[in-house]
Short mmCIF file of C-alpha atoms in Angstrom, two decimals:
data_model
loop_
_atom_site.label_atom_id
_atom_site.label_comp_id
_atom_site.label_asym_id
_atom_site.label_seq_id
_atom_site.Cartn_x
_atom_site.Cartn_y
_atom_site.Cartn_z
CA MET R 1 -56.79 30.03 -80.77
CA THR R 2 -57.35 26.51 -82.18
CA THR R 3 -55.89 23.62 -79.56
CA PRO R 4 -53.46 21.56 -81.99
CA THR R 5 -54.47 18.01 -82.19
CA LEU R 6 -52.20 15.81 -79.90
CA PRO R 7 -50.39 12.86 -81.47
CA MET R 8 -51.49 9.48 -79.98
CA ILE R 9 -48.72 7.64 -82.08
CA GLU R 10 -45.33 9.54 -82.97
CA VAL R 11 -43.12 7.38 -85.44
CA GLU R 12 -39.95 9.11 -85.77
CA ASN R 13 -36.74 7.37 -87.92
CA LEU R 14 -38.24 3.85 -87.62
CA SER R 15 -36.38 1.37 -89.17
CA VAL R 16 -37.36 -2.37 -89.14
CA VAL R 17 -34.96 -5.66 -90.10
CA LEU R 18 -36.52 -8.97 -90.72
CA ASN R 19 -34.44 -12.06 -91.31
CA HIS R 20 -31.39 -9.87 -92.14
CA LYS R 21 -33.41 -7.76 -94.69
CA ARG R 22 -34.03 -3.86 -93.93
CA ILE R 23 -37.92 -4.01 -94.56
CA VAL R 24 -38.59 0.12 -92.98
CA HIS R 25 -36.19 2.42 -93.94
CA ASP R 26 -35.86 5.74 -91.37
CA ILE R 27 -39.77 6.73 -91.56
CA SER R 28 -41.49 9.42 -89.40
CA PHE R 29 -45.10 10.48 -89.26
CA THR R 30 -47.49 10.97 -86.58
CA ALA R 31 -51.17 9.59 -86.02
CA GLU R 32 -53.32 12.41 -84.34
CA LYS R 33 -55.70 11.89 -81.38
CA GLY R 34 -59.49 11.34 -82.59
CA LYS R 35 -58.33 11.21 -86.56
CA ILE R 36 -58.50 8.23 -89.18
CA THR R 37 -54.86 7.63 -90.51
CA ALA R 38 -54.61 5.20 -93.48
CA ILE R 39 -51.43 3.95 -94.66
CA ILE R 40 -51.24 3.66 -98.25
CA GLY R 41 -48.67 2.20 -100.68
CA PRO R 42 -47.78 -0.74 -103.35
CA ASN R 43 -47.98 -4.24 -102.40
CA GLY R 44 -44.47 -5.05 -100.37
CA CYS R 45 -43.73 -1.53 -99.26
CA GLY R 46 -43.54 -2.23 -95.71
CA LYS R 47 -47.21 -1.01 -94.34
CA SER R 48 -47.83 -4.27 -92.62
CA THR R 49 -44.55 -4.15 -91.24
CA THR R 50 -45.28 -0.74 -90.04
CA LEU R 51 -48.13 -1.58 -88.16
CA LYS R 52 -46.70 -4.29 -86.51
CA ALA R 53 -43.80 -2.72 -85.23
CA ILE R 54 -46.08 0.15 -83.79
CA CYS R 55 -47.74 -2.39 -81.72
CA ARG R 56 -44.71 -4.52 -80.94
CA ILE R 57 -45.42 -7.65 -83.01
CA HIS R 58 -41.94 -6.84 -85.16
CA PRO R 59 -38.70 -5.61 -83.09
CA ILE R 60 -37.68 -1.90 -83.77
CA ALA R 61 -34.01 -1.66 -85.33
CA ALA R 62 -33.72 1.98 -85.29
CA GLY R 63 -35.47 4.76 -84.11
CA SER R 64 -38.86 5.09 -81.96
CA VAL R 65 -42.35 4.62 -81.68
CA ARG R 66 -44.38 6.31 -78.90
CA VAL R 67 -47.87 5.78 -77.97
CA LEU R 68 -49.44 8.62 -75.62
CA GLY R 69 -46.00 10.14 -75.10
CA ARG R 70 -44.08 7.03 -74.16
CA ASP R 71 -41.68 4.75 -76.00
CA VAL R 72 -43.56 1.11 -76.89
CA ARG R 73 -40.59 -0.72 -75.41
CA ASP R 74 -41.31 0.89 -71.63
CA TYR R 75 -45.18 -0.48 -71.61
CA GLY R 76 -46.07 -3.60 -69.51
CA TYR R 77 -48.23 -6.45 -71.67
CA ARG R 78 -51.24 -5.61 -70.30
CA GLU R 79 -50.92 -1.86 -69.64
CA PHE R 80 -50.18 -1.49 -73.54
CA ALA R 81 -53.23 -3.61 -74.76
CA ARG R 82 -55.37 -1.58 -72.88
CA GLN R 83 -54.26 1.77 -74.68
CA LEU R 84 -54.15 0.06 -78.14
CA ALA R 85 -55.66 -3.01 -80.00
CA ILE R 86 -54.55 -4.59 -83.13
CA LEU R 87 -56.79 -6.05 -85.66
CA PRO R 88 -54.26 -8.30 -87.94
CA GLN R 89 -54.84 -9.44 -91.49
CA SER R 90 -57.20 -12.62 -91.66
CA PRO R 91 -57.43 -13.24 -87.84
CA GLN R 92 -58.02 -16.96 -86.36
CA ALA R 93 -60.17 -18.28 -83.96
CA PRO R 94 -61.55 -21.72 -83.17
CA ALA R 95 -64.66 -22.42 -85.43
CA ASP R 96 -66.91 -23.33 -82.52
CA LEU R 97 -66.27 -20.19 -80.91
CA THR R 98 -69.41 -18.14 -80.40
CA VAL R 99 -69.47 -14.23 -81.08
CA ARG R 100 -69.75 -13.54 -77.48
CA ASP R 101 -66.79 -15.74 -76.65
CA LEU R 102 -64.84 -14.09 -78.96
CA VAL R 103 -65.75 -10.36 -77.82
CA ALA R 104 -65.40 -11.93 -74.13
CA MET R 105 -61.60 -12.37 -75.35
CA GLY R 106 -61.28 -8.79 -75.93
CA ARG R 107 -61.13 -8.24 -72.06
CA PHE R 108 -57.98 -9.95 -71.40
CA PRO R 109 -56.10 -7.04 -70.41
CA TYR R 110 -58.27 -6.64 -67.29
CA ARG R 111 -58.87 -10.14 -66.12
CA ARG R 112 -56.50 -12.12 -63.91
CA PHE R 113 -55.32 -15.61 -65.26
CA PHE R 114 -58.24 -17.88 -64.97
CA GLY R 115 -60.42 -15.30 -63.14
CA LYS R 116 -64.11 -15.49 -64.03
CA ALA R 117 -65.91 -12.30 -65.97
CA THR R 118 -66.76 -9.34 -63.52
CA ALA R 119 -69.86 -7.39 -64.08
CA GLU R 120 -67.68 -4.90 -65.55
CA ASP R 121 -66.47 -7.16 -68.27
CA ARG R 122 -69.92 -7.96 -69.06
CA GLU R 123 -70.72 -4.32 -69.30
CA PHE R 124 -68.05 -3.89 -71.90
CA ILE R 125 -69.23 -7.05 -74.04
CA ASP R 126 -72.56 -6.06 -74.04
CA TRP R 127 -71.77 -2.45 -75.39
CA ALA R 128 -69.25 -3.79 -77.93
CA LEU R 129 -71.83 -5.92 -79.47
CA ARG R 130 -74.29 -2.96 -79.23
CA GLU R 131 -71.88 -0.46 -80.88
CA THR R 132 -71.21 -3.07 -83.87
CA ASN R 133 -74.71 -4.23 -84.20
CA LEU R 134 -73.78 -7.79 -83.28
CA GLU R 135 -76.41 -8.38 -80.37
CA ALA R 136 -78.74 -10.51 -82.18
CA TYR R 137 -75.45 -12.62 -83.62
CA GLN R 138 -73.92 -13.02 -80.16
CA HIS R 139 -74.51 -16.48 -79.70
CA ARG R 140 -74.18 -17.55 -83.23
CA VAL R 141 -70.87 -19.87 -84.10
CA LEU R 142 -68.35 -17.66 -85.91
CA SER R 143 -68.07 -20.02 -88.82
CA THR R 144 -71.62 -19.45 -89.72
CA LEU R 145 -71.14 -15.63 -90.25
CA SER R 146 -70.76 -13.89 -93.51
CA GLY R 147 -67.44 -12.30 -94.04
CA GLY R 148 -68.39 -8.88 -93.05
CA GLU R 149 -70.30 -10.26 -89.63
CA ARG R 150 -67.40 -11.73 -88.86
CA GLN R 151 -65.27 -8.91 -89.53
CA ARG R 152 -67.39 -6.92 -87.20
CA ALA R 153 -66.91 -9.47 -84.44
CA TRP R 154 -63.73 -9.08 -84.26
CA ILE R 155 -64.13 -5.11 -84.42
CA ALA R 156 -66.32 -5.96 -81.15
CA MET R 157 -63.22 -7.98 -79.59
CA ALA R 158 -61.10 -5.00 -79.99
CA LEU R 159 -64.04 -2.67 -78.65
CA ALA R 160 -64.14 -4.61 -75.54
CA GLN R 161 -60.47 -3.80 -74.88
CA ASN R 162 -61.47 -0.45 -74.50
CA PRO R 163 -58.43 1.14 -76.21
CA LYS R 164 -57.80 4.65 -77.19
CA ILE R 165 -56.43 3.69 -80.31
CA LEU R 166 -57.33 0.72 -82.94
CA LEU R 167 -55.07 -0.72 -85.53
CA LEU R 168 -56.26 -2.66 -88.27
CA ASP R 169 -54.21 -4.03 -91.10
CA GLU R 170 -56.63 -4.32 -93.93
CA PRO R 171 -59.58 -4.93 -92.36
CA THR R 172 -61.40 -5.13 -95.79
CA THR R 173 -59.51 -7.54 -97.23
CA TYR R 174 -61.75 -10.53 -99.09
CA LEU R 175 -64.98 -8.62 -98.62
CA ASP R 176 -67.14 -7.55 -101.37
CA ILE R 177 -67.90 -4.24 -101.81
CA SER R 178 -70.95 -3.63 -99.65
CA HIS R 179 -69.41 -5.28 -96.78
CA GLN R 180 -66.09 -3.21 -97.20
CA LEU R 181 -68.28 -0.23 -97.18
CA GLU R 182 -70.18 -1.98 -93.76
CA VAL R 183 -66.91 -2.10 -92.12
CA LEU R 184 -65.53 1.18 -92.81
CA GLN R 185 -68.66 3.21 -92.34
CA LEU R 186 -68.61 1.07 -88.63
CA LEU R 187 -65.00 2.36 -88.05
CA TYR R 188 -66.06 6.05 -89.28
CA ARG R 189 -68.87 6.19 -86.79
CA LEU R 190 -66.73 4.84 -84.08
CA ASN R 191 -64.12 7.46 -84.45
CA GLU R 192 -66.93 10.20 -84.86
CA GLU R 193 -69.09 8.98 -81.98
CA LEU R 194 -66.37 7.74 -79.33
CA GLY R 195 -63.36 9.99 -80.59
CA LEU R 196 -61.89 6.46 -80.87
CA THR R 197 -58.02 7.10 -83.02
CA VAL R 198 -57.81 4.67 -85.90
CA VAL R 199 -54.74 3.70 -88.04
CA LEU R 200 -55.39 1.09 -90.97
CA VAL R 201 -53.44 -0.05 -93.72
CA LEU R 202 -55.51 0.23 -96.96
CA HIS R 203 -55.13 -0.89 -100.52
CA ASP R 204 -58.24 1.25 -101.87
CA LEU R 205 -57.09 4.70 -102.35
CA ASN R 206 -60.63 5.96 -103.11
CA GLN R 207 -61.59 4.21 -99.78
CA ALA R 208 -58.57 6.40 -98.21
CA MET R 209 -59.93 9.46 -99.53
CA GLN R 210 -63.53 8.75 -98.60
CA PHE R 211 -62.83 7.85 -95.14
CA ALA R 212 -59.28 8.99 -93.69
CA HIS R 213 -58.24 12.26 -92.15
CA ARG R 214 -54.66 11.83 -93.14
CA VAL R 215 -52.81 9.45 -95.05
CA VAL R 216 -49.23 8.15 -94.99
CA VAL R 217 -47.80 7.01 -98.19
CA LEU R 218 -44.91 3.99 -98.36
CA GLN R 219 -42.77 2.93 -101.12
CA GLN R 220 -40.49 0.27 -101.00
CA GLY R 221 -40.07 0.87 -97.12
CA ALA R 222 -39.53 4.19 -97.66
CA LEU R 223 -41.87 7.51 -96.78
CA VAL R 224 -43.12 9.25 -99.66
CA THR R 225 -45.28 11.80 -98.01
CA SER R 226 -48.22 12.35 -95.54
CA GLY R 227 -50.93 14.41 -94.99
CA SER R 228 -54.62 15.15 -95.95
CA PRO R 229 -55.82 12.76 -98.59
CA ARG R 230 -57.44 15.89 -100.69
CA GLU R 231 -53.76 17.20 -100.85
CA ILE R 232 -51.92 13.60 -100.99
CA ILE R 233 -53.72 11.33 -103.32
CA THR R 234 -53.46 12.56 -106.85
CA VAL R 235 -53.39 11.56 -110.28
CA ASP R 236 -49.53 12.44 -110.11
CA LEU R 237 -49.09 10.19 -106.97
CA LEU R 238 -50.75 7.16 -108.47
CA ARG R 239 -48.35 7.54 -111.54
CA ARG R 240 -45.15 7.98 -109.51
CA VAL R 241 -45.86 5.45 -106.85
CA PHE R 242 -48.13 3.01 -108.17
CA GLY R 243 -47.46 3.17 -111.82
CA VAL R 244 -50.93 4.01 -112.78
CA VAL R 245 -52.30 6.35 -115.19
CA ALA R 246 -55.65 7.70 -113.83
CA GLU R 247 -58.24 10.27 -114.37
CA GLU R 248 -59.94 12.24 -111.56
CA ALA R 249 -63.70 12.48 -111.31
CA VAL R 250 -65.76 14.38 -108.86
CA GLY R 251 -69.29 13.26 -108.15
CA PRO R 252 -72.41 15.72 -107.33
CA SER R 253 -71.66 15.33 -103.58
CA GLY R 254 -68.10 16.60 -103.98
CA GLN R 255 -66.28 13.37 -103.29
CA ARG R 256 -63.33 13.19 -105.27
CA ALA R 257 -62.56 9.64 -107.01
CA LEU R 258 -59.42 8.13 -108.97
CA LEU R 259 -60.13 6.10 -111.97
CA PRO R 260 -57.17 4.08 -112.83
CA LEU R 261 -57.26 3.76 -116.98
CA ASP R 262 -53.55 1.96 -117.75
CA LEU R 263 -50.27 1.13 -116.28
CA VAL R 264 -47.17 3.57 -116.74
CA ARG R 265 -44.86 2.11 -119.25
CA HIS R 266 -41.17 3.26 -119.22
CA SER R 267 -39.61 4.07 -122.69
CA ARG R 268 -36.02 2.52 -123.25
CA LYS R 269 -35.07 5.82 -124.61
CA GLY R 270 -35.37 7.86 -121.13
CA ASP R 271 -37.13 8.10 -118.01
CA GLU R 272 -40.36 9.65 -119.39
CA PRO R 273 -43.33 7.13 -118.62
CA VAL R 274 -45.48 6.43 -121.43
CA CYS R 275 -48.74 4.57 -121.68
CA SER R 276 -49.55 1.51 -123.25
CA ARG R 277 -52.68 2.94 -124.95
CA PRO R 278 -53.78 6.85 -125.64
CA CYS R 279 -54.20 8.46 -122.21
#
């Protein structure tokens, strides 16, 4: 008998209100241990808000979020940071900071205020640099790095935290296609080799199909569906949720991809969507 995979994150009937506006409406899903879960959906649908509620940046208006079986509101600050690390969109750091100094910041949950780095801290920093292939860059200033190198440095900082769960908000934003693949392949390898549970917001549905084990689909702050990418990410989903007409293609390796063709237009005579060109 197969042992069921344990959920690392349990989101139950979650609602989030910001500036008196309800952004997320009563959503529920889980992120399983040792899996990559991608949160997808149109712009402004609540993806980033959901991620920030999970890691306590945004308050929970209703419902609950549990990490490792405990309500996130019951954790102390440092204890929570030892379980979960988050890499937000466009993170900022002083321009003159070196890669190693940035990675060292990931050890904050384990150090006393103004305390010096311990031998264990240095071991984790060295390990994180190796895992992200940044040993040769560790004394470089962040401002001299390419976008992909800089993103790897931030991932190394999160790894130095030694978390069980890594959350990333659109980690491929502003990167060209080669650096996007570099970052996603790194996350996939960390998941495969370390068993790291990863939850990330993605815009590219083909990347979600390629790298995620599960997807969560949001629309206008509500949950549309969740499940395996093969079952969930379809031509029909693009039409219904994104308003896009697409075709499915399958490469020689068996990898599926969706090819966007046109926007769906709605006829004034009814709700039946029509294309602006033959499709």
